[in-house]
Short mmCIF file of C-alpha atoms in Angstrom, two decimals:
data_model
loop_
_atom_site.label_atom_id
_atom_site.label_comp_id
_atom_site.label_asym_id
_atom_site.label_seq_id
_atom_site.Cartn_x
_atom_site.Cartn_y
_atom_site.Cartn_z
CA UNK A 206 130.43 136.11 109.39
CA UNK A 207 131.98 132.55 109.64
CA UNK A 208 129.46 132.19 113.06
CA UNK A 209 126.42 133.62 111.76
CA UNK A 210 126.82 130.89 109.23
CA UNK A 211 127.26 128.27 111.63
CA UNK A 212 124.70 129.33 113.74
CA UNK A 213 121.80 129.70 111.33
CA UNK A 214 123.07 126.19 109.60
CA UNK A 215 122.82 124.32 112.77
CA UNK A 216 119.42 126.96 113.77
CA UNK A 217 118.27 124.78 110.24
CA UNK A 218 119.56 121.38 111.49
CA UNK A 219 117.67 121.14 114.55
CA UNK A 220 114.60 122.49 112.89
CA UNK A 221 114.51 120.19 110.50
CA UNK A 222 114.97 117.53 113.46
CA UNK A 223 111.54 118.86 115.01
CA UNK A 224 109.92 118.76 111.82
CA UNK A 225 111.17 115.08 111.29
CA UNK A 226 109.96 114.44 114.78
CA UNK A 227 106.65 115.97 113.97
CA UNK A 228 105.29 114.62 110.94
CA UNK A 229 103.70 111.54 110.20
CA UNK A 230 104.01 110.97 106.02
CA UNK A 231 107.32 108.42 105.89
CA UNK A 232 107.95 110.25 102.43
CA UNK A 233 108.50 113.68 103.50
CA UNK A 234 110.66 112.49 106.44
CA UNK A 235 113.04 111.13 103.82
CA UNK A 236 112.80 114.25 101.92
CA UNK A 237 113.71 115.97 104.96
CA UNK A 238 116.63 113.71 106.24
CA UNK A 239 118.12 114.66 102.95
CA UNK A 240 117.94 118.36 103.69
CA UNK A 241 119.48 117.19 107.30
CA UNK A 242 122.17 115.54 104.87
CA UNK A 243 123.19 118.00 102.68
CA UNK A 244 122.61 121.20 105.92
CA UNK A 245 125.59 118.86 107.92
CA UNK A 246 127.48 118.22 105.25
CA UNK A 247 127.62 121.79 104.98
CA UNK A 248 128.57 122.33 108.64
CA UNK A 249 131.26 119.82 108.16
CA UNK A 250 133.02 122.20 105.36
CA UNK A 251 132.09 125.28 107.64
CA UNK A 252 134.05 122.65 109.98
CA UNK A 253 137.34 122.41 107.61
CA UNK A 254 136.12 118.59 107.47
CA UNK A 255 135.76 118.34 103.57
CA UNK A 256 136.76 114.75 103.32
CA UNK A 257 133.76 114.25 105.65
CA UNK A 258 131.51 116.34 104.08
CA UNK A 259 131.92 114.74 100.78
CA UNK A 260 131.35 111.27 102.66
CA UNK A 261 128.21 112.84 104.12
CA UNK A 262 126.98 114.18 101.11
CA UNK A 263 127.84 111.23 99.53
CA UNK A 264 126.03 108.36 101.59
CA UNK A 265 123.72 110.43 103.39
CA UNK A 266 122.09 112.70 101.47
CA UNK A 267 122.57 110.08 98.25
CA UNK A 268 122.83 107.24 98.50
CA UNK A 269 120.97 106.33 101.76
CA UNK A 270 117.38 108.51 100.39
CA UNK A 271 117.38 106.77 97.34
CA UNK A 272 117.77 103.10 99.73
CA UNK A 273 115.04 104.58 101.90
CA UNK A 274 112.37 105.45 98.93
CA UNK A 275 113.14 101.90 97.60
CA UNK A 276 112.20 100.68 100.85
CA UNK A 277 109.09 103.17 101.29
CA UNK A 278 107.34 101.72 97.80
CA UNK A 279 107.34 98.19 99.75
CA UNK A 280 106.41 99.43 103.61
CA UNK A 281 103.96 102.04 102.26
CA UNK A 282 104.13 106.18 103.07
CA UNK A 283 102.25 106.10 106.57
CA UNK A 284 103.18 105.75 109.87
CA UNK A 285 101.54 103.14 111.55
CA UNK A 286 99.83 105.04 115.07
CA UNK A 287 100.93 103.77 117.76
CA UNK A 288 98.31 102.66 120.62
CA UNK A 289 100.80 102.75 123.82
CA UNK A 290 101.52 105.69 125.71
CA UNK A 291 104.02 107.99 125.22
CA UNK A 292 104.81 108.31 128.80
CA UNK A 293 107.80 106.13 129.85
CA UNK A 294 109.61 106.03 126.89
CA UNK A 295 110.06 110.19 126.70
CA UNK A 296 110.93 109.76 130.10
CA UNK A 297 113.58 107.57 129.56
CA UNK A 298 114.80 109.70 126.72
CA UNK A 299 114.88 112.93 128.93
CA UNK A 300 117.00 111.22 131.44
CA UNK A 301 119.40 109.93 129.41
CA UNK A 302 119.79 113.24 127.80
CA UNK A 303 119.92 115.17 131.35
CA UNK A 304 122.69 112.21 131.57
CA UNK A 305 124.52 113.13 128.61
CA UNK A 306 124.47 116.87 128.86
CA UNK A 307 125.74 116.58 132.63
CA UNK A 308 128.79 114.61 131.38
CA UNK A 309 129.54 117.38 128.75
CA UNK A 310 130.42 119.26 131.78
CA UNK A 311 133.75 117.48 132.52
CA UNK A 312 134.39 117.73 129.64
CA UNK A 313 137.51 120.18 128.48
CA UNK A 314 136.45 123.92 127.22
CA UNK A 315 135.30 123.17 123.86
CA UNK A 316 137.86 124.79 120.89
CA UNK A 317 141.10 124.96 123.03
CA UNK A 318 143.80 124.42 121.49
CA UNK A 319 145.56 122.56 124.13
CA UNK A 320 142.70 120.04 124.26
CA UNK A 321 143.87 116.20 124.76
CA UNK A 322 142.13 115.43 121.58
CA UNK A 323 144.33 117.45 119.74
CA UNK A 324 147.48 116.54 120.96
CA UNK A 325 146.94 112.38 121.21
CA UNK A 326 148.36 111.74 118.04
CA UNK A 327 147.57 114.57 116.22
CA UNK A 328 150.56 116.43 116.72
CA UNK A 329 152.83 113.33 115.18
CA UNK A 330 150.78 113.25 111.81
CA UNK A 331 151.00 116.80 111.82
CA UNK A 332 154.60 117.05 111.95
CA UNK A 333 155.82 113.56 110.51
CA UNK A 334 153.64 112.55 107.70
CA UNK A 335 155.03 115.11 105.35
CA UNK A 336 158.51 113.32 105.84
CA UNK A 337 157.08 110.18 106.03
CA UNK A 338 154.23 109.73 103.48
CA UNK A 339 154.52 113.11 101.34
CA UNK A 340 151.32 113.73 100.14
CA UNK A 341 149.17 116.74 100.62
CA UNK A 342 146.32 115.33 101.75
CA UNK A 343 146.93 114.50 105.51
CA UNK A 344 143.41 113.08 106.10
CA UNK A 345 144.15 110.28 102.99
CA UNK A 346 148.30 109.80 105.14
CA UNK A 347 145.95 109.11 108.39
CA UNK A 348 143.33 107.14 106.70
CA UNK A 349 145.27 104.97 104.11
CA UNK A 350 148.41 104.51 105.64
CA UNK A 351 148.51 105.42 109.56
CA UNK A 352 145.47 103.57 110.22
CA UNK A 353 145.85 101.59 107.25
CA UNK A 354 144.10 98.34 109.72
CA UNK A 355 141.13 100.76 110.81
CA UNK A 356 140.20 100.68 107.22
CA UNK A 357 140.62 97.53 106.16
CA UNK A 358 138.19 96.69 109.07
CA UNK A 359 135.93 99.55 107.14
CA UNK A 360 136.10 97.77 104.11
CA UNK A 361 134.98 94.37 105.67
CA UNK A 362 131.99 95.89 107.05
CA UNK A 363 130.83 97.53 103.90
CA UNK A 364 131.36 93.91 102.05
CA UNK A 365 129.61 91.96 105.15
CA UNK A 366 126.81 94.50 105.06
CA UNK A 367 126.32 93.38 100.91
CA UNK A 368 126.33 89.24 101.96
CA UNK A 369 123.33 90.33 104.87
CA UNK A 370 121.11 92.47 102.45
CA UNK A 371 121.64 89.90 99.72
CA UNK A 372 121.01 87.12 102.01
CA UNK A 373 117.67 88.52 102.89
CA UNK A 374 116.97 90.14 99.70
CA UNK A 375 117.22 88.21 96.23
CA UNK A 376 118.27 90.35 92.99
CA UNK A 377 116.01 89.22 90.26
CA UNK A 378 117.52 87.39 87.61
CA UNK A 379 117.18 89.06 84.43
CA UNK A 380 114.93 87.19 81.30
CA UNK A 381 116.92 84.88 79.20
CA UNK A 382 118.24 85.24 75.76
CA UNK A 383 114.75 83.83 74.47
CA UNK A 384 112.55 86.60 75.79
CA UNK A 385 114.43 89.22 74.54
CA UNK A 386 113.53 89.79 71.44
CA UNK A 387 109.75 90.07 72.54
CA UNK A 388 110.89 91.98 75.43
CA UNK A 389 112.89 94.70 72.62
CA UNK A 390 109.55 95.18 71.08
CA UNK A 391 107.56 95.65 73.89
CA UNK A 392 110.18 98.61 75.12
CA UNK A 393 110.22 100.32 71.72
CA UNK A 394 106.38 100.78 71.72
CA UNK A 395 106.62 102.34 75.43
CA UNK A 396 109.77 104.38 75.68
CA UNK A 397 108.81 105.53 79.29
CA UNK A 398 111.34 108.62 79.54
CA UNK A 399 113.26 109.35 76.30
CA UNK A 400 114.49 113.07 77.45
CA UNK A 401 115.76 111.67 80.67
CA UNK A 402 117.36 108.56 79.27
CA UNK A 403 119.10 110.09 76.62
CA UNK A 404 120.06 112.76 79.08
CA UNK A 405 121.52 109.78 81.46
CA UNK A 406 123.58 108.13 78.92
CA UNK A 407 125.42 112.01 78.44
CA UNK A 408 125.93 112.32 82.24
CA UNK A 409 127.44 108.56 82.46
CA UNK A 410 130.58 108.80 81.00
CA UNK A 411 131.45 112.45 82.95
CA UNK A 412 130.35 111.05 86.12
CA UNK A 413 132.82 108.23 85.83
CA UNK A 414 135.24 110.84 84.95
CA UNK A 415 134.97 112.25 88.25
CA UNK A 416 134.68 109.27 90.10
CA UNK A 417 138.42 108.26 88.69
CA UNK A 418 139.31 111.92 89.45
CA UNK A 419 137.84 111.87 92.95
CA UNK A 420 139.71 108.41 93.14
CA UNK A 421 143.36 108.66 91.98
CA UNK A 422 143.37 112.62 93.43
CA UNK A 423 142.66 111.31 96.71
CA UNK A 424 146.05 112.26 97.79
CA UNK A 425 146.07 115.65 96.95
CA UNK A 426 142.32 116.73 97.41
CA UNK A 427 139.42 115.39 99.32
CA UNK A 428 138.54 112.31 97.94
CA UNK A 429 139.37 108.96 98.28
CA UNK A 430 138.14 105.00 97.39
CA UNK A 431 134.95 105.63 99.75
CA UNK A 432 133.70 108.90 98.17
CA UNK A 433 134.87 107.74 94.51
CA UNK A 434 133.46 104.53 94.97
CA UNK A 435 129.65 106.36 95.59
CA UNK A 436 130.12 108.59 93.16
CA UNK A 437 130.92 105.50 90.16
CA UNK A 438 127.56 103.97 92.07
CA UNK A 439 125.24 106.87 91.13
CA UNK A 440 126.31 106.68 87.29
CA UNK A 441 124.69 103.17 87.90
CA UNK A 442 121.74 104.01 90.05
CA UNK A 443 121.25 106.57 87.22
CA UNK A 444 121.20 104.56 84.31
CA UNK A 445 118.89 101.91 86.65
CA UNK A 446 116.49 104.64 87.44
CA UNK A 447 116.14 106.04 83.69
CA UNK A 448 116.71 102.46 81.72
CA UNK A 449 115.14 99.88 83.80
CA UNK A 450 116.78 96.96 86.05
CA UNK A 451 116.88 94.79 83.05
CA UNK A 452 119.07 96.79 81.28
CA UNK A 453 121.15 97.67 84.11
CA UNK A 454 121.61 93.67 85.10
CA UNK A 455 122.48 93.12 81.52
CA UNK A 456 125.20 95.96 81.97
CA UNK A 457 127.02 94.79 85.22
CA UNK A 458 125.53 91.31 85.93
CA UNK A 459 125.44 90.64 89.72
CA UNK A 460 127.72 88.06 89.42
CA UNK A 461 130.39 90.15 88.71
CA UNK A 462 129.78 92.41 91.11
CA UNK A 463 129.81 89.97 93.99
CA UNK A 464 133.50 89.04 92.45
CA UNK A 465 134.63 92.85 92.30
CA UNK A 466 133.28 93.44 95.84
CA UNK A 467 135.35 90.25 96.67
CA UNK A 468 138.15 91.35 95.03
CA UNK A 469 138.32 95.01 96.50
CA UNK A 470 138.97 93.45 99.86
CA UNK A 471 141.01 90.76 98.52
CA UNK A 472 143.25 93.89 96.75
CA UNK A 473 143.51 95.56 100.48
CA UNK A 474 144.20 92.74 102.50
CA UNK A 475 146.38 91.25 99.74
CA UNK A 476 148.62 94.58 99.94
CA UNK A 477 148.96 93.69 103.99
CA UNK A 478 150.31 90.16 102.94
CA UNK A 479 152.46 91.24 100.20
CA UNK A 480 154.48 93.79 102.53
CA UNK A 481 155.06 90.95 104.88
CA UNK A 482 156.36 89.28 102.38
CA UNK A 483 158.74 91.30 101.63
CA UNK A 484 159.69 91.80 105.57
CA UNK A 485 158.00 94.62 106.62
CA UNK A 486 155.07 94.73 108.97
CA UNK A 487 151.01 94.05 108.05
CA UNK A 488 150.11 97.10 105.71
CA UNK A 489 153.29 98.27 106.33
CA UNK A 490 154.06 100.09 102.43
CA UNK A 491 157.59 101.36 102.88
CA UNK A 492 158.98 97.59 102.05
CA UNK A 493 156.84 98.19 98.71
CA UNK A 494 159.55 99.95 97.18
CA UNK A 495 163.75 100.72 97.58
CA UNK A 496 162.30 104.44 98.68
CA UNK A 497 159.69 104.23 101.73
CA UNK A 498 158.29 107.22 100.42
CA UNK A 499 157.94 105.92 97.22
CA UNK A 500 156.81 103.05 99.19
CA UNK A 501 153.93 104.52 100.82
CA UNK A 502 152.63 106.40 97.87
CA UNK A 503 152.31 102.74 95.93
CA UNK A 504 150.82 101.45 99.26
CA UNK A 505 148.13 104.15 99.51
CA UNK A 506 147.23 104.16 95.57
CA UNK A 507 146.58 100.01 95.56
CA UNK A 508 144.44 100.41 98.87
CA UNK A 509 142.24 102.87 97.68
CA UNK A 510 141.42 101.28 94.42
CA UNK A 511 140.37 97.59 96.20
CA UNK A 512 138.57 100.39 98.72
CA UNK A 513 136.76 102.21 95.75
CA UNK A 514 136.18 98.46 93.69
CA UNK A 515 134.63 97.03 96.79
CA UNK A 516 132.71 100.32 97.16
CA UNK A 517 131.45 100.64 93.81
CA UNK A 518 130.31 97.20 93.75
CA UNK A 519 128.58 96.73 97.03
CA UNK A 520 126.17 99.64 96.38
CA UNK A 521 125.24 98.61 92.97
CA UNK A 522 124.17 95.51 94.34
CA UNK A 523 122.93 96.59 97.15
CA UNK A 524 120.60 98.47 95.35
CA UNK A 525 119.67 96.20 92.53
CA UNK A 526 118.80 94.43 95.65
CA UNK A 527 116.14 97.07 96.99
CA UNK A 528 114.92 97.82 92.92
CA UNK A 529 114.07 93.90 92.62
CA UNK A 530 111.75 94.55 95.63
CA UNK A 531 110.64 98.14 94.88
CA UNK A 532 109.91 97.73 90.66
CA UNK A 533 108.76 94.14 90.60
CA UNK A 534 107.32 94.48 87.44
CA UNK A 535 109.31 96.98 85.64
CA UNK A 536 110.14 94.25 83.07
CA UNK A 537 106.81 94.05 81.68
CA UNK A 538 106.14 97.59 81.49
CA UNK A 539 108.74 98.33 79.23
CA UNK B 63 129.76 141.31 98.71
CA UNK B 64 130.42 137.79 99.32
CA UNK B 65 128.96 138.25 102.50
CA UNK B 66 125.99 139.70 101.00
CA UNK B 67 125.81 136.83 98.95
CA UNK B 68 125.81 134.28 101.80
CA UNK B 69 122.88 136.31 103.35
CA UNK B 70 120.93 136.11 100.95
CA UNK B 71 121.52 132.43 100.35
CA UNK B 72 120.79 131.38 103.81
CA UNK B 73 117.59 133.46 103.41
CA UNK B 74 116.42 131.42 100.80
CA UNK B 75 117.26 128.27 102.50
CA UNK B 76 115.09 128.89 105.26
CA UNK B 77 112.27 130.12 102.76
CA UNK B 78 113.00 126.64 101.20
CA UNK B 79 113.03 124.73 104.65
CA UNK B 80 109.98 126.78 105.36
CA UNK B 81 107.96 124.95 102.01
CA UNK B 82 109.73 121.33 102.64
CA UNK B 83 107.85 121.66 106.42
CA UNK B 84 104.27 122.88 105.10
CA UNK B 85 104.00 120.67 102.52
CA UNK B 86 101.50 120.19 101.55
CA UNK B 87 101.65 118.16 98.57
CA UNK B 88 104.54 115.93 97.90
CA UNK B 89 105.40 117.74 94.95
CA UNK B 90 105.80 121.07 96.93
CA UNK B 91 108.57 118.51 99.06
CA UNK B 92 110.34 117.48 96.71
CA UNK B 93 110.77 120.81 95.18
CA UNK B 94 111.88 122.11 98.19
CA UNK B 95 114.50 119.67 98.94
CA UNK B 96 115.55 120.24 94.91
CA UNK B 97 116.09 123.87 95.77
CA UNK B 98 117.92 123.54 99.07
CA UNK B 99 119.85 121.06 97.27
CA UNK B 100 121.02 123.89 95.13
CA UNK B 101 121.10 126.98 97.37
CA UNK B 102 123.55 124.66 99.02
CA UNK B 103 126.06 123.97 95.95
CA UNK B 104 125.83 128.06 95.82
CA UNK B 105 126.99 128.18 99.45
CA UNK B 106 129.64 126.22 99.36
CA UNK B 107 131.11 128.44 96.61
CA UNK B 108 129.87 131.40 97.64
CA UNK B 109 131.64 130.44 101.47
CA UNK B 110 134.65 128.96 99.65
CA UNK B 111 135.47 132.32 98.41
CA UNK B 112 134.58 134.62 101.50
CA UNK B 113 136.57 132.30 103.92
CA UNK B 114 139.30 132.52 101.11
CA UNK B 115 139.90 129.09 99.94
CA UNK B 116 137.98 128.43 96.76
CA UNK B 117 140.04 125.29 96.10
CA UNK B 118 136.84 122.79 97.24
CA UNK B 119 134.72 124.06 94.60
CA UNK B 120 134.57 120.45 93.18
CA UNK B 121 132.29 119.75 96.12
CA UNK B 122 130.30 121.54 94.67
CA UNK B 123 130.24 119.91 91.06
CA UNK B 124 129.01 116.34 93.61
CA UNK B 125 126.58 117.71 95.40
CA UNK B 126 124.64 118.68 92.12
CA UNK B 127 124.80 115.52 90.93
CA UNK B 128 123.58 114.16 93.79
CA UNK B 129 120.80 116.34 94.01
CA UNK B 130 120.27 115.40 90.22
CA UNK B 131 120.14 111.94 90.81
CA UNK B 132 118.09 112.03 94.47
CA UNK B 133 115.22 114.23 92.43
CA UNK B 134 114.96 111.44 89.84
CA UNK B 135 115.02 108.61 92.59
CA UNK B 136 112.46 110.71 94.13
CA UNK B 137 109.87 111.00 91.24
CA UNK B 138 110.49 107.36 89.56
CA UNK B 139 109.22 105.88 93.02
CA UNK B 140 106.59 108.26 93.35
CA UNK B 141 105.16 106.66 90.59
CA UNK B 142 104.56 103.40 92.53
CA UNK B 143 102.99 104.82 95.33
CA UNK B 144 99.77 105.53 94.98
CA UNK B 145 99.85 109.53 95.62
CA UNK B 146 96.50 110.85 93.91
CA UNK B 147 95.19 109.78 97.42
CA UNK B 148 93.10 112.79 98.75
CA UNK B 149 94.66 112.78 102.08
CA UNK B 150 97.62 115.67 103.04
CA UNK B 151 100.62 115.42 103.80
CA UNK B 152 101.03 115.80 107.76
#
């Protein structure tokens, strides 16, 4: 049963591929890369690989479709046709892939058990990190505290990638305190979407709600700062989508965010600084307390906040970023 | 019967995939994805309890929300391209 699912999910994947392949309307290949989201996603929990799957889920099917249709309003919905042939580059591609496939074939069987990959390191985190970390959730021991300095470089790259898109795209600054009353009476004559706003400002405080609960249960669960910091992004992108990006900069002014996505990092790295301080190594949390344990579980809970903060922040930028280019004008419609 | 279940929910996801590849319109797209969206919260509970560990049901409750909010995305930029064009979707 459990390979007749896998099998028709990944039949669906490289369908879907084809069809991306195929068609020519921008809009209905971002449609479709959503489906190509949420169908590996789904092979990832077939997988066992829920922390993955809810990152998938999360930035691919989410986050990264509602980026693309900002883009597509400013780039238009066709593909250009292109006038060169179609020759050289396929044959490039088919030799590279001949190249690829013939490499798989050194490769160990796939699904043994004794595989190298599975006994690098695995079998230490397996048998240690109970002992050493105690928390349920092995993938948050391995992510948070093992490779603790992997993720801290993680972290930098999400808050280098908000400095490039906001160095080549401005967030619009929202009107001053003089326009506003003018601005209140233009929106109460055109309430664009009363059902769906009201129904926005319900969802908001329950999505946040999970967020924190995706966030702080990180150790027990699949979760973490990465997957709670998306989710506390969409109650934004929400309420930007239903209110307007007026409204929304008036709510978390950019300013603010730049400092939160700041201080996320600052939090992580600070942690690293902190338990040399006190004599341990970089990141290393069992100085953090008289108990390592005790140590360790401190160390991973501060981490994950600055991770979920700097998160959080980046993509609500980021994406008032894209709507200032996308909904120029939303201002003046109401 | 949870097996059953799954069947049938795969079934519809191809009949889904089926309508997000024709088109034609963009509305008929959107719908589609929607759906799959939703066939695939059922799937993940539905697979959740045949492979007997229903304890990542909260998946679930994110990938709704997420299919929420993409559908919204989805129709507030619609509105700024200009789609009463007369040509189809290919």
């Amino acid at each position: 049963m459990e390979l007749l699912v896998n099998i028709s999910l990944l039949f669906m994947l490289s369908l879907t591929v084809i069809a991306v392949v195929r068609l020519k309307s921008l809009f209905a290949i971002v449609m479709l890369f959503g489906i190509y989201s949420l169908l590996s996603a789904m092979i990832f929990i077939a997988l066992d690989a829920v922390d993955v799957a809810f990152t998938e889920a999360a930035v691919g099917a989410g986050i990264s479709t509602v980026l693309m249709l900002a883009t597509l309003v400013t780039t238009g919905r066709w593909e250009k046709k292109s006038s060169r042939s179609s020759f050289l580059p396929l044959l490039i591609v088919s030799i590279t892939g001949a190249a690829l496939v013939w490499g798989t074939l050194d490769m160990p069987e796939y699904g043994n058990p004794d595989n190298p990959a599975h006994h690098h390191v695995a079998d230490r985190y397996i048998e240690q990190s109970p002992e050493e970390i105690g928390i349920p959730n092995m993938v948050t021991s391995v992510l948070a505290s093992y490779r603790g300095f992997d993720t801290l470089g993680e972290v930098i790259v999400v808050f280098t990638a908000l400095i490039g898109v906001l160095s080549l795209l401005q967030v619009r600054t929202p009107p001053s305190v003089a326009e506003t009353p003018l601005r209140n009476e233009n929106r109460k004559l055109s309430r664009p979407y009363p059902v769906l706003q009201v129904v926005a400002l319900v969802m908001m405080p329950f999505i946040i709600l999970f967020a924190l609960y995706v966030q702080f249960h990180g150790d027990f669960g699949p979760g973490g700062g990465f997957q709670a910091g998306v989710i506390f992004a969409v109650a934004f992108i929400l309420y930007t989508l239903t209110y307007g990006l007026d409204d929304a900069l008036a709510l978390t002014p950019v300013s603010v965010l730049k400092a939160l996505a700041a201080g996320g990092v600052l939090i992580y790295g600070g942690t690293g600084v902190v338990s040399m301080l006190l004599g341990g190594n970089f990141l290393d949390y069992n100085v953090l307390s008289s108990n390592p344990v005790s140590g360790q579980h401190i160390g991973i809970i501060v981490i994950e906040l600055g991770v979920g903060i700097t998160v959080a922040s980046v993509l609500i930028c980021a994406f008032y970023a894209f709507m200032t280019r996308a909904l120029p004008d939303q201002g003046q419609k109401g | 019967m949870f097996a059953t279940a799954t069947i049938a929910l795969l079934v519809i996801m191809c009949l889904a995939l089926v309508r997000a590849f024709r088109g034609p319109k963009i509305f008929d797209r959107i719908l589609a994805v929607n759906m799959f969206g939703t066939k695939t919260v059922l799937l993940i509970a539905v697979y959740g309890f045949l492979t007997g560990r229903p304890e990542f049901l909260d998946l679930g409750i994110f990938y709704a929300l997420i299919n929420f909010v993409g559908v919204i995305a989805a129709l507030k930029f619609i509105e700024r391209l200009e789609f009463y064009d007369e040509r189809e979707e290919r």
